[in-house]
PDB file of C-alpha atoms in Angstrom:
ATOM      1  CA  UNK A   1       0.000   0.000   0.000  1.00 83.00           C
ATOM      2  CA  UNK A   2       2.806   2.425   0.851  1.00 90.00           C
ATOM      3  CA  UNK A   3       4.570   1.471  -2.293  1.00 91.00           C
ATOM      4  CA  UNK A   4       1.535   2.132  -4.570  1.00 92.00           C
ATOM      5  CA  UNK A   5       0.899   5.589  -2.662  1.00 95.00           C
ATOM      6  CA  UNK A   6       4.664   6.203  -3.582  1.00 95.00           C
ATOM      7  CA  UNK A   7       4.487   4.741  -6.931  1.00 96.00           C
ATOM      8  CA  UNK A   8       1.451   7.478  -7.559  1.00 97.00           C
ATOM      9  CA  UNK A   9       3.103  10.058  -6.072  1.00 97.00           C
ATOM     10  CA  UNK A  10       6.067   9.894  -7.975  1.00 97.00           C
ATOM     11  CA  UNK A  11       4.154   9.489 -10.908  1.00 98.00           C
ATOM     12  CA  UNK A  12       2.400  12.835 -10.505  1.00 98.00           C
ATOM     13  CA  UNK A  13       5.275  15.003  -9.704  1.00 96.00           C
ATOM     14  CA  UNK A  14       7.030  13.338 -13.063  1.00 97.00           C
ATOM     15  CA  UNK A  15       4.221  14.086 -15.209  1.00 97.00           C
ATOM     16  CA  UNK A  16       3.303  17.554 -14.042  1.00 96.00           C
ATOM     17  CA  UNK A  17       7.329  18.741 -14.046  1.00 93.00           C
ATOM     18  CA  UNK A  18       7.147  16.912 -17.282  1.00 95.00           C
ATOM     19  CA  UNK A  19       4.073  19.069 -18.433  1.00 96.00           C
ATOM     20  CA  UNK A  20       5.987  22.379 -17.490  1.00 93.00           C
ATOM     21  CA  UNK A  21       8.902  21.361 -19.531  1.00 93.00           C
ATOM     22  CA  UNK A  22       6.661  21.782 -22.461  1.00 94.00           C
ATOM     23  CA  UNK A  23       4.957  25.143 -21.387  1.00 92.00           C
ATOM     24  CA  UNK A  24       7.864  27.059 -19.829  1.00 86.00           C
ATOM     25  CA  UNK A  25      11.189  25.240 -22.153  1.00 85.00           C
ATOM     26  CA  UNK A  26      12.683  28.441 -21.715  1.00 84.00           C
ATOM     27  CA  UNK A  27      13.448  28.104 -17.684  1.00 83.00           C
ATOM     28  CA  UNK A  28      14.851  24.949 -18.025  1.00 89.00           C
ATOM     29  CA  UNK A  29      17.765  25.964 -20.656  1.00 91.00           C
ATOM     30  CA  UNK A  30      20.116  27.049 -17.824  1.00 90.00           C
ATOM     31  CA  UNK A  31      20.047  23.642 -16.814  1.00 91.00           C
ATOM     32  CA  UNK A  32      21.334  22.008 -19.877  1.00 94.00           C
ATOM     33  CA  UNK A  33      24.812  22.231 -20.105  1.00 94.00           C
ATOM     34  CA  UNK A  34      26.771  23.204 -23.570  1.00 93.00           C
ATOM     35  CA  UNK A  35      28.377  19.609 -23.562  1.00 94.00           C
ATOM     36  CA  UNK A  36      24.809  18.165 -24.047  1.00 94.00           C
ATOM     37  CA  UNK A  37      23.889  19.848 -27.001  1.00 94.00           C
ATOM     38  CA  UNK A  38      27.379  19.321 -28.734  1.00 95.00           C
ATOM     39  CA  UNK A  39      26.947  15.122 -27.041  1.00 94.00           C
ATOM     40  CA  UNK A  40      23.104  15.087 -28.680  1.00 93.00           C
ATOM     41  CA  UNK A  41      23.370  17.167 -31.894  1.00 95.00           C
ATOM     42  CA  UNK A  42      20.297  18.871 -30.191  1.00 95.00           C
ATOM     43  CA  UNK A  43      19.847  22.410 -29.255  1.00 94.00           C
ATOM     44  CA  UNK A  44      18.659  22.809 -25.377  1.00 94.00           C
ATOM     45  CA  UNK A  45      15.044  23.666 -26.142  1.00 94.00           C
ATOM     46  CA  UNK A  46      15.021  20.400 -28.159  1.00 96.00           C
ATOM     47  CA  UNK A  47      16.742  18.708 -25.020  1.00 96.00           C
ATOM     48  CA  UNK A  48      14.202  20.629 -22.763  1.00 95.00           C
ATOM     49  CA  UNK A  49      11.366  18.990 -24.964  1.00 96.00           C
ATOM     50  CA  UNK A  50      12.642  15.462 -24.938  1.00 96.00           C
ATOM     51  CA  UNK A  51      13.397  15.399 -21.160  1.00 96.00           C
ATOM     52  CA  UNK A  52       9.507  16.482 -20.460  1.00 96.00           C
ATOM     53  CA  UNK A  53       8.518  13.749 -22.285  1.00 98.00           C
ATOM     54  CA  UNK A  54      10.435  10.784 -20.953  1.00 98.00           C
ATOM     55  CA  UNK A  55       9.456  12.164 -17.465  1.00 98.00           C
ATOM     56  CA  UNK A  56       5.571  11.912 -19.083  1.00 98.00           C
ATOM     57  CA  UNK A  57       5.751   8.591 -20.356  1.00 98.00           C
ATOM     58  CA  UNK A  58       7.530   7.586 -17.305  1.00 98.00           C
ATOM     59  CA  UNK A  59       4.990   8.830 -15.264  1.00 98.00           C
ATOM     60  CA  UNK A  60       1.623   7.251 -17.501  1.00 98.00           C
ATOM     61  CA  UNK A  61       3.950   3.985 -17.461  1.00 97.00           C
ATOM     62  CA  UNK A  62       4.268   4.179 -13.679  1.00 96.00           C
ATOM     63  CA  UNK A  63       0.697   3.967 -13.204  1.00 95.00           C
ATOM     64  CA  UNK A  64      -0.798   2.297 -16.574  1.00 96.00           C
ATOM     65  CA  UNK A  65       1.535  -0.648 -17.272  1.00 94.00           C
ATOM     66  CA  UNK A  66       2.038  -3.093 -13.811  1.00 92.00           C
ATOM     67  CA  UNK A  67       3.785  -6.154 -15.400  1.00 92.00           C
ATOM     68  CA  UNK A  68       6.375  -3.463 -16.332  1.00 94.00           C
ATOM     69  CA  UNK A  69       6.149  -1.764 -13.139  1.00 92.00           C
ATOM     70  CA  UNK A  70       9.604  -3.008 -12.591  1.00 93.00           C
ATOM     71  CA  UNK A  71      11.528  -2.210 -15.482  1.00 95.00           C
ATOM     72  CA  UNK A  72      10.044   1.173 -15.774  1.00 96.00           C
ATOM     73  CA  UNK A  73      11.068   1.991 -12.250  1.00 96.00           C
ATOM     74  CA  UNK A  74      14.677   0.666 -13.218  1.00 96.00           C
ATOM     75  CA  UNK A  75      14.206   3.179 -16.278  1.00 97.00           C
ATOM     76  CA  UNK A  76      12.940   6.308 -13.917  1.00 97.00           C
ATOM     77  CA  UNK A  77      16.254   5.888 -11.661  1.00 97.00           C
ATOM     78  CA  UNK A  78      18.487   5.820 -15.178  1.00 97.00           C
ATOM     79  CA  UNK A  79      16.561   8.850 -15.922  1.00 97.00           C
ATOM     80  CA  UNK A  80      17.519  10.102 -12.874  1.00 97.00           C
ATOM     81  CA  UNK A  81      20.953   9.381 -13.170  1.00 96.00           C
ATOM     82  CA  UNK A  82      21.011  10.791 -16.534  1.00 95.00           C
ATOM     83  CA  UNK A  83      19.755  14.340 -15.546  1.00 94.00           C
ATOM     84  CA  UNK A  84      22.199  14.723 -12.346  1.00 94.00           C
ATOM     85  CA  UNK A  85      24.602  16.760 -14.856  1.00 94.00           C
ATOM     86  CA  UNK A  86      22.549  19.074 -15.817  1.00 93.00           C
ATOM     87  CA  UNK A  87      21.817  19.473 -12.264  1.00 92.00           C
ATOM     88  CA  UNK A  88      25.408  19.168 -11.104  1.00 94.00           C
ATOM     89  CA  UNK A  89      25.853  22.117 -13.887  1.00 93.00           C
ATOM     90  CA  UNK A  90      23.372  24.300 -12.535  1.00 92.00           C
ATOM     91  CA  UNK A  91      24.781  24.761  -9.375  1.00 94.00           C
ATOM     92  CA  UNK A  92      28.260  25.102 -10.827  1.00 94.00           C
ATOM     93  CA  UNK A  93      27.350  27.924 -12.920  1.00 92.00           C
ATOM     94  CA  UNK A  94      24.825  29.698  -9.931  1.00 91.00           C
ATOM     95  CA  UNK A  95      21.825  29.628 -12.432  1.00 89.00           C
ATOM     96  CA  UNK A  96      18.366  30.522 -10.925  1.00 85.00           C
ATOM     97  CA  UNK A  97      15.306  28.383 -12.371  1.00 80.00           C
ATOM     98  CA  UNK A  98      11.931  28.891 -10.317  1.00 74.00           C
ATOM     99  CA  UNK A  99      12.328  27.243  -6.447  1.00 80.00           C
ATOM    100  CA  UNK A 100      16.068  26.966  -7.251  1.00 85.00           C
ATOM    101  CA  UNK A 101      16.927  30.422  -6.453  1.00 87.00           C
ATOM    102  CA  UNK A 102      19.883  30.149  -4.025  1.00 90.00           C
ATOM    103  CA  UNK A 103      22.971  28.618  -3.797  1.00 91.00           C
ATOM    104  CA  UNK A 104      22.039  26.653  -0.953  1.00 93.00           C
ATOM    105  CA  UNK A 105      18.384  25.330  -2.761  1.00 93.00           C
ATOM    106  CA  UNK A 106      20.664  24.200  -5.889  1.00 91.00           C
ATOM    107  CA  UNK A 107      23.861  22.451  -3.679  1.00 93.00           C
ATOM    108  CA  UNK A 108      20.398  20.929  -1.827  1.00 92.00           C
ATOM    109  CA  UNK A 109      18.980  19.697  -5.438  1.00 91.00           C
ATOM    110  CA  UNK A 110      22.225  17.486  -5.740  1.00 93.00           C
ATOM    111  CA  UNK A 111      21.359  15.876  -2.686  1.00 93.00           C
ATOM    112  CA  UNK A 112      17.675  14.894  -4.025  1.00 92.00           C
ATOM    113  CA  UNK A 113      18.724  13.186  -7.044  1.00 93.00           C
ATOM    114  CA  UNK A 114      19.964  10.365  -5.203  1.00 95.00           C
ATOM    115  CA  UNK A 115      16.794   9.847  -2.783  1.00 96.00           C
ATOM    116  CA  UNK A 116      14.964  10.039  -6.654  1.00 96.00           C
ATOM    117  CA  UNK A 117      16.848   6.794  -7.700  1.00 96.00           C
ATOM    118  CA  UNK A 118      16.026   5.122  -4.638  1.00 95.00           C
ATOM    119  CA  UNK A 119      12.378   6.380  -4.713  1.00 96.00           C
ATOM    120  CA  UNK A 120      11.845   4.982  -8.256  1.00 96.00           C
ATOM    121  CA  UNK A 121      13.439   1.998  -7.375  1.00 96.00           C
ATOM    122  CA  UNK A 122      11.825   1.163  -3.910  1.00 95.00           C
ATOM    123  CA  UNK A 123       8.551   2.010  -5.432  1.00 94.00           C
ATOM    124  CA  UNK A 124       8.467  -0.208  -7.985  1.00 93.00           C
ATOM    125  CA  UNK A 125       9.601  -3.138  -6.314  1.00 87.00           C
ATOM    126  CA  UNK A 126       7.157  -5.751  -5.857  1.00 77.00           C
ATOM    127  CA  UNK A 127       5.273  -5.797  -2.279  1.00 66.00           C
ATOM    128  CA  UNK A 128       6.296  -8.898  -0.822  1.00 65.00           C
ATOM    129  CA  UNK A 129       3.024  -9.320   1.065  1.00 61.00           C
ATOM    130  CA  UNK A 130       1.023  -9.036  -1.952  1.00 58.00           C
ATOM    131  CA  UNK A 131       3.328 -11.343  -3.877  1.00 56.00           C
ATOM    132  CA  UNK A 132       2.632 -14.022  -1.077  1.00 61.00           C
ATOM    133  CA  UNK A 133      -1.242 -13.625  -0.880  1.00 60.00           C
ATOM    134  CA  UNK A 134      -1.521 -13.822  -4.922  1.00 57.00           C
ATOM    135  CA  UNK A 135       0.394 -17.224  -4.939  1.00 59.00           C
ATOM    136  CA  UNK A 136      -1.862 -18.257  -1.965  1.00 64.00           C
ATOM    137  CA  UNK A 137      -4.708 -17.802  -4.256  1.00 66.00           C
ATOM    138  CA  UNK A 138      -3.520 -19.071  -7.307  1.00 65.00           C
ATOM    139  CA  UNK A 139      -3.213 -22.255  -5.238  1.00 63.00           C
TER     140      UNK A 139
END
C-alpha cells in the first residue's frame, strides 16, 4: 500500500514537471549544459522537450503498465541518473530556475537526485506481502 501511494506520487510530480517542460522550455535551458547539445546534436530547447517527455511517459507507465512496473522503475532511476549533470551544472554555474533560487536550494537539489533513484526503485519493487497472498490464491 505504501509502495503504490509512492508509486502514484512519484508518478504525478514526473508528469506535471514533465508538463511544465513543455509550457515554460525556456526556464529549463540554464540547466542544460553546452556539452549536451554538442553530445546530442540537439539544441537545449530540443533537449528541454525530450526530457519532459520521458518524465511523461515515465509517469503514464508508472501507473498504466504493472507487469512493467519493474523495469520502468529501473528506467525512472536511469533517468535520474542521466539528468544529475545538468543538475550538477546548474549549481556550478549559480543559475536561478523557479524554487532553485539560491545557492544553498541548488547544492540541496544534488542531494535529491539520489533519494529520486532510490524512490523509483523502492517504489516499484514488488510488495512482498502481496506477492505471497496472490500465490496463496492461485493455489
Amino acid at each position: 500500500m505504501i509502495r503504490a501511494l509512492a508509486r502514484w506520487i512519484l508518478a504525478l510530480a514526473l508528469g506535471a514537471i514533465g508538463i511544465v517542460h513543455f509550457v515554460s522550455t525556456r526556464g529549463f535551458r540554464v540547466v542544460v549544459p553546452d556539452w549536451a547539445t554538442k553530445a546530442t546534436r540537439l539544441d537545449k530547447d530540443a533537449i528541454v522537450i525530450a526530457s519532459g517527455a520521458a518524465e511523461v511517459a515515465l509517469a503514464v507507465g508508472l501507473v498504466a503498465l504493472p507487469k512493467e512496473r519493474r523495469r520502468i522503475g529501473i528506467a525512472t532511476a536511469a533517468f535520474f541518473i542521466a539528468v544529475l549533470p545538468g543538475n550538477v551544472h546548474q549549481w556550478r554555474t549559480h543559475r536561478s530556475t523557479p524554487g532553485l533560487d539560491t545557492e544553498a536550494r541548488r547544492f540541496g537539489r544534488l542531494f535529491l537526485q539520489p533519494l529520486l533513484v532510490l524512490w523509483a526503485l523502492w517504489a516499484t519493487v514488488p510488495d512482498p506481502a502481496l506477492a505471497t497472498r496472490a500465490r496463496r490464491r492461485s493455489r
